Amino acid sequence: MFPSMIFMFLAAFQFHTFEFLVFATNEKSIFILAGQSNMAGRGGVRNGTWDGCVPHECRPDPRILRLNPKLMWEEAHEPLHKGIDTTKPCGVGPGMSFANSVLERDPCPGVIGLVPCASGGTNITEWKRGSDLYNRLLERANVALRDGGKIRAILWYQGESDSADETRAKMYKKRLIEFFLDIRRDLASPALPIIQVALASNAGLYYEVVRKAQLEIKLPNVICIDAKGLEVKENDTLHLTTSAQVHLGKMFADAFFRI
């Protein structure tokens, strides 16, 4: 009996060691999260304070990391953009729901590295090549790649600020295409998948102009997911609720697996 117990222990040890080695040597799958407040996440934020509620779909997992404000990897948790988007308090966004959905559908992608870069209230010109936000995104993306891995996609949710101004709304399509092409060029990844969101919320008078521009972009490996109809917060026609952010994260995951 004793030798058989030793054999069973060693077999179990070897199995788990093998699992660990496979996991440890898997390439990190890196995702850039950029845009404005609905990407940063305002789910659960009320009167300037986050309620601290984390849905099961947004739970932490040792296989999900985030690049923190100090450019170091750490286990990811809500609020994912804390310390990155400092414009207002952050809450639940789509990032953690997205990462957990990816792991549920494909449990062997290696470690998922989330690189939050969103900043609330920003318009598309603030993301143009050479701007502070653009340069910060590039810096964070390049740091994320230093210890190995591959950028699998950019998740992009922005446009509410541009919907408040007629000129910006009319120029939005041209400027967004330029941003997508520039960021791919500067990341040396001309076919990098980009998953963008068509606005959910009626933020400004020219909301439909911006939505139309987002839905009409036809670039290779650029997918647009339509967030229209997702729930926005009471007395806040701009920001998605926590449950809507969870759903949006799953929509991002569905789109990623379609690329």
Coordinates of C-alpha atoms in Angstrom, one line a residue:
M1 CA 0.0 0.0 0.0
F2 CA 2.8 2.4 1.0
P3 CA 4.6 2.2 -2.4
S4 CA 1.4 2.7 -4.3
M5 CA 0.7 5.8 -2.2
I6 CA 4.1 7.1 -3.1
F7 CA 3.5 6.4 -6.8
M8 CA 0.2 8.2 -6.6
F9 CA 1.7 11.2 -4.9
L10 CA 4.6 11.4 -7.4
A11 CA 2.2 11.0 -10.3
A12 CA 0.0 13.8 -9.0
F13 CA 3.1 16.0 -8.4
Q14 CA 4.4 15.4 -11.9
F15 CA 1.0 16.2 -13.4
H16 CA 0.7 19.5 -11.5
T17 CA 4.4 20.3 -12.2
F18 CA 3.7 19.7 -15.9
E19 CA 0.6 21.9 -15.8
F20 CA 2.6 24.7 -14.1
L21 CA 5.4 24.4 -16.7
V22 CA 3.0 24.6 -19.6
F23 CA 1.3 27.6 -18.0
A24 CA 4.5 29.3 -17.1
T25 CA 5.9 29.0 -20.6
N26 CA 2.7 30.0 -22.4
E27 CA 3.0 33.4 -24.2
K28 CA 1.3 36.3 -22.5
S29 CA -1.8 37.5 -24.4
I30 CA -1.8 41.3 -24.1
F31 CA -4.8 43.5 -24.6
I32 CA -4.8 47.3 -24.8
L33 CA -7.8 49.1 -23.3
A34 CA -8.2 52.6 -24.5
G35 CA -10.8 55.4 -25.0
Q36 CA -12.7 57.4 -22.5
S37 CA -14.9 56.9 -19.4
N38 CA -17.0 54.0 -20.5
M39 CA -13.8 52.0 -21.2
A40 CA -12.3 53.2 -17.9
G41 CA -15.5 52.1 -16.2
R42 CA -18.0 54.1 -14.1
G43 CA -20.2 51.1 -13.3
G44 CA -21.2 51.3 -9.6
V45 CA -20.0 54.9 -9.2
R46 CA -22.5 57.2 -7.6
N47 CA -21.9 60.6 -6.1
G48 CA -18.2 60.3 -6.7
T49 CA -17.9 57.0 -4.9
W50 CA -17.6 53.4 -6.2
D51 CA -20.0 51.0 -4.4
G52 CA -17.3 48.2 -4.3
C53 CA -19.6 45.6 -5.8
V54 CA -17.7 43.2 -8.1
P55 CA -19.9 40.8 -10.2
H56 CA -18.8 37.2 -10.4
E57 CA -18.0 37.8 -14.1
C58 CA -15.4 40.4 -13.1
R59 CA -13.7 38.3 -10.4
P60 CA -9.9 38.3 -10.0
D61 CA -8.0 35.4 -11.4
P62 CA -4.2 34.8 -11.1
R63 CA -4.1 34.3 -14.8
I64 CA -5.3 37.9 -15.4
L65 CA -2.8 40.7 -14.9
R66 CA -2.9 44.4 -15.3
L67 CA 0.0 46.8 -16.0
N68 CA -0.3 49.2 -13.1
P69 CA 0.5 53.0 -13.1
K70 CA 4.1 52.2 -12.1
L71 CA 4.4 50.0 -15.2
M72 CA 4.6 46.8 -13.3
W73 CA 2.4 43.7 -13.7
E74 CA 0.1 42.8 -10.9
E75 CA -3.0 40.6 -10.5
A76 CA -5.9 42.5 -12.0
H77 CA -9.0 43.5 -10.1
E78 CA -11.7 46.1 -10.2
P79 CA -11.4 49.1 -10.6
L80 CA -9.1 48.1 -13.5
H81 CA -8.3 51.7 -14.4
K82 CA -7.6 52.9 -10.9
G83 CA -4.6 55.2 -11.0
I84 CA -4.7 55.3 -14.8
D85 CA -7.8 57.4 -15.4
T86 CA -7.5 60.0 -12.6
T87 CA -10.2 62.3 -14.0
K88 CA -13.0 60.9 -11.8
P89 CA -13.5 57.8 -9.6
C90 CA -13.4 54.5 -11.5
G91 CA -15.7 51.6 -11.1
V92 CA -16.5 48.5 -13.1
G93 CA -15.6 48.6 -16.8
P94 CA -15.6 45.9 -19.5
G95 CA -12.0 44.7 -19.1
M96 CA -12.3 42.1 -16.3
S97 CA -15.5 40.6 -17.8
F98 CA -13.8 40.4 -21.1
A99 CA -10.7 38.6 -19.7
N100 CA -12.8 36.1 -17.7
S101 CA -15.0 35.4 -20.8
V102 CA -11.9 34.7 -22.8
L103 CA -10.6 32.3 -20.2
E104 CA -13.9 30.5 -20.0
R105 CA -14.0 30.0 -23.7
D106 CA -10.3 29.1 -24.1
P107 CA -8.7 28.1 -20.8
C108 CA -5.2 27.8 -22.3
P109 CA -4.3 31.2 -23.7
G110 CA -1.5 31.7 -21.2
V111 CA -1.6 34.7 -19.0
I112 CA -3.8 37.6 -20.0
G113 CA -2.2 40.9 -19.6
L114 CA -4.5 43.9 -19.6
V115 CA -3.0 47.3 -20.3
P116 CA -5.5 50.0 -19.2
C117 CA -5.0 53.4 -21.0
A118 CA -8.4 55.0 -21.1
S119 CA -9.0 58.6 -19.9
G120 CA -12.5 60.0 -19.2
G121 CA -13.8 63.0 -21.1
T122 CA -11.3 62.9 -23.9
N123 CA -12.1 63.6 -27.6
I124 CA -10.5 61.9 -30.6
T125 CA -8.0 64.8 -31.2
E126 CA -6.5 64.1 -27.8
W127 CA -5.6 60.7 -29.0
K128 CA -3.9 61.8 -32.2
R129 CA -0.3 60.8 -33.0
G130 CA 2.2 62.7 -30.8
S131 CA -0.3 63.6 -28.1
D132 CA 0.2 62.8 -24.4
L133 CA -2.4 60.1 -24.4
Y134 CA -1.1 58.5 -27.6
N135 CA 2.5 58.5 -26.3
R136 CA 1.3 57.1 -23.0
L137 CA -0.5 54.3 -24.8
L138 CA 2.7 53.5 -26.8
E139 CA 4.9 53.5 -23.7
R140 CA 2.6 51.2 -21.8
A141 CA 2.2 48.9 -24.7
N142 CA 6.0 48.6 -25.2
V143 CA 6.6 48.1 -21.5
A144 CA 4.0 45.3 -21.6
L145 CA 6.0 43.5 -24.3
R146 CA 9.4 43.7 -22.6
D147 CA 9.1 40.4 -20.8
G148 CA 7.5 38.5 -23.6
G149 CA 4.0 38.1 -25.0
K150 CA 2.0 39.4 -27.9
I151 CA -0.5 42.2 -28.3
R152 CA -3.7 40.4 -29.4
A153 CA -6.0 43.3 -29.8
I154 CA -6.9 46.9 -28.9
L155 CA -10.2 47.3 -27.2
W156 CA -11.5 50.9 -28.0
Y157 CA -14.5 52.7 -26.6
Q158 CA -14.6 56.5 -27.2
G159 CA -16.6 59.1 -29.0
E160 CA -19.1 60.6 -26.5
S161 CA -17.0 63.8 -26.2
D162 CA -17.0 64.2 -30.0
S163 CA -20.8 63.9 -30.2
A164 CA -21.2 67.2 -28.5
D165 CA -19.6 69.3 -31.3
E166 CA -20.8 69.4 -34.9
T167 CA -17.3 69.9 -36.4
R168 CA -15.7 67.1 -34.3
A169 CA -18.6 64.8 -35.1
K170 CA -18.3 65.3 -38.8
M171 CA -14.5 64.8 -38.7
Y172 CA -14.7 61.8 -36.4
K173 CA -14.5 59.1 -39.0
K174 CA -11.4 60.5 -40.7
R175 CA -9.7 61.1 -37.3
L176 CA -10.5 57.7 -36.0
I177 CA -9.2 55.9 -39.1
E178 CA -6.0 58.0 -38.8
F179 CA -5.6 56.9 -35.1
F180 CA -6.1 53.2 -35.9
L181 CA -3.6 53.3 -38.8
D182 CA -1.0 55.3 -36.8
I183 CA -1.2 53.1 -33.7
R184 CA -0.8 50.0 -35.8
R185 CA 2.2 51.5 -37.6
D186 CA 3.9 52.6 -34.4
L187 CA 3.3 49.2 -32.7
A188 CA 4.8 47.6 -35.8
S189 CA 1.6 45.5 -36.2
P190 CA -0.2 46.6 -39.4
A191 CA -2.9 43.9 -39.0
L192 CA -3.4 44.3 -35.2
P193 CA -7.0 43.5 -34.4
I194 CA -9.0 46.5 -33.1
I195 CA -12.4 46.0 -31.5
Q196 CA -14.3 49.3 -31.2
V197 CA -17.7 50.2 -29.7
A198 CA -20.4 52.1 -31.4
L199 CA -21.8 54.5 -28.8
A200 CA -24.5 53.2 -26.4
S201 CA -25.4 56.5 -24.8
N202 CA -27.0 59.6 -26.2
A203 CA -24.2 61.9 -25.1
G204 CA -24.5 64.9 -27.4
L205 CA -26.6 66.4 -30.2
Y206 CA -24.4 64.7 -32.9
Y207 CA -24.5 61.3 -31.3
E208 CA -25.9 59.6 -34.4
V209 CA -23.2 61.2 -36.6
V210 CA -20.5 59.6 -34.5
R211 CA -22.3 56.3 -34.3
K212 CA -22.7 56.2 -38.1
A213 CA -18.9 56.9 -38.5
Q214 CA -18.0 54.1 -36.1
L215 CA -20.3 51.6 -37.8
E216 CA -19.1 52.6 -41.3
I217 CA -15.4 52.1 -40.7
K218 CA -14.2 49.3 -43.0
L219 CA -10.6 48.5 -42.2
P220 CA -9.1 45.0 -42.1
N221 CA -9.3 43.4 -38.7
V222 CA -11.4 46.2 -37.3
I223 CA -14.6 45.0 -35.7
C224 CA -17.4 47.3 -34.4
I225 CA -19.7 46.1 -31.7
D226 CA -22.9 48.0 -31.2
A227 CA -23.6 49.0 -27.6
K228 CA -26.9 50.7 -28.4
G229 CA -29.6 49.5 -26.0
L230 CA -27.2 48.7 -23.2
E231 CA -28.4 50.1 -19.9
V232 CA -27.2 53.5 -18.7
K233 CA -27.3 54.7 -15.2
E234 CA -30.3 56.5 -13.7
N235 CA -30.0 60.3 -14.1
D236 CA -26.9 59.7 -16.3
T237 CA -27.4 59.2 -20.0
L238 CA -23.7 58.8 -20.6
H239 CA -22.3 56.0 -18.5
L240 CA -23.1 52.3 -18.5
T241 CA -24.3 50.4 -15.4
T242 CA -22.3 47.6 -13.9
S243 CA -24.5 45.0 -15.5
A244 CA -24.2 46.7 -18.9
Q245 CA -20.4 46.7 -18.5
V246 CA -20.4 43.0 -17.8
H247 CA -22.4 42.4 -20.9
L248 CA -20.1 44.6 -23.0
G249 CA -17.1 42.7 -21.8
K250 CA -18.7 39.5 -23.1
M251 CA -19.5 41.3 -26.4
F252 CA -15.8 42.2 -26.7
A253 CA -14.9 38.5 -26.1
D254 CA -17.3 37.3 -28.7
A255 CA -15.8 39.8 -31.2
F256 CA -12.3 38.7 -30.4
F257 CA -13.1 35.1 -31.2
R258 CA -14.6 36.1 -34.5
I259 CA -11.3 37.8 -35.7

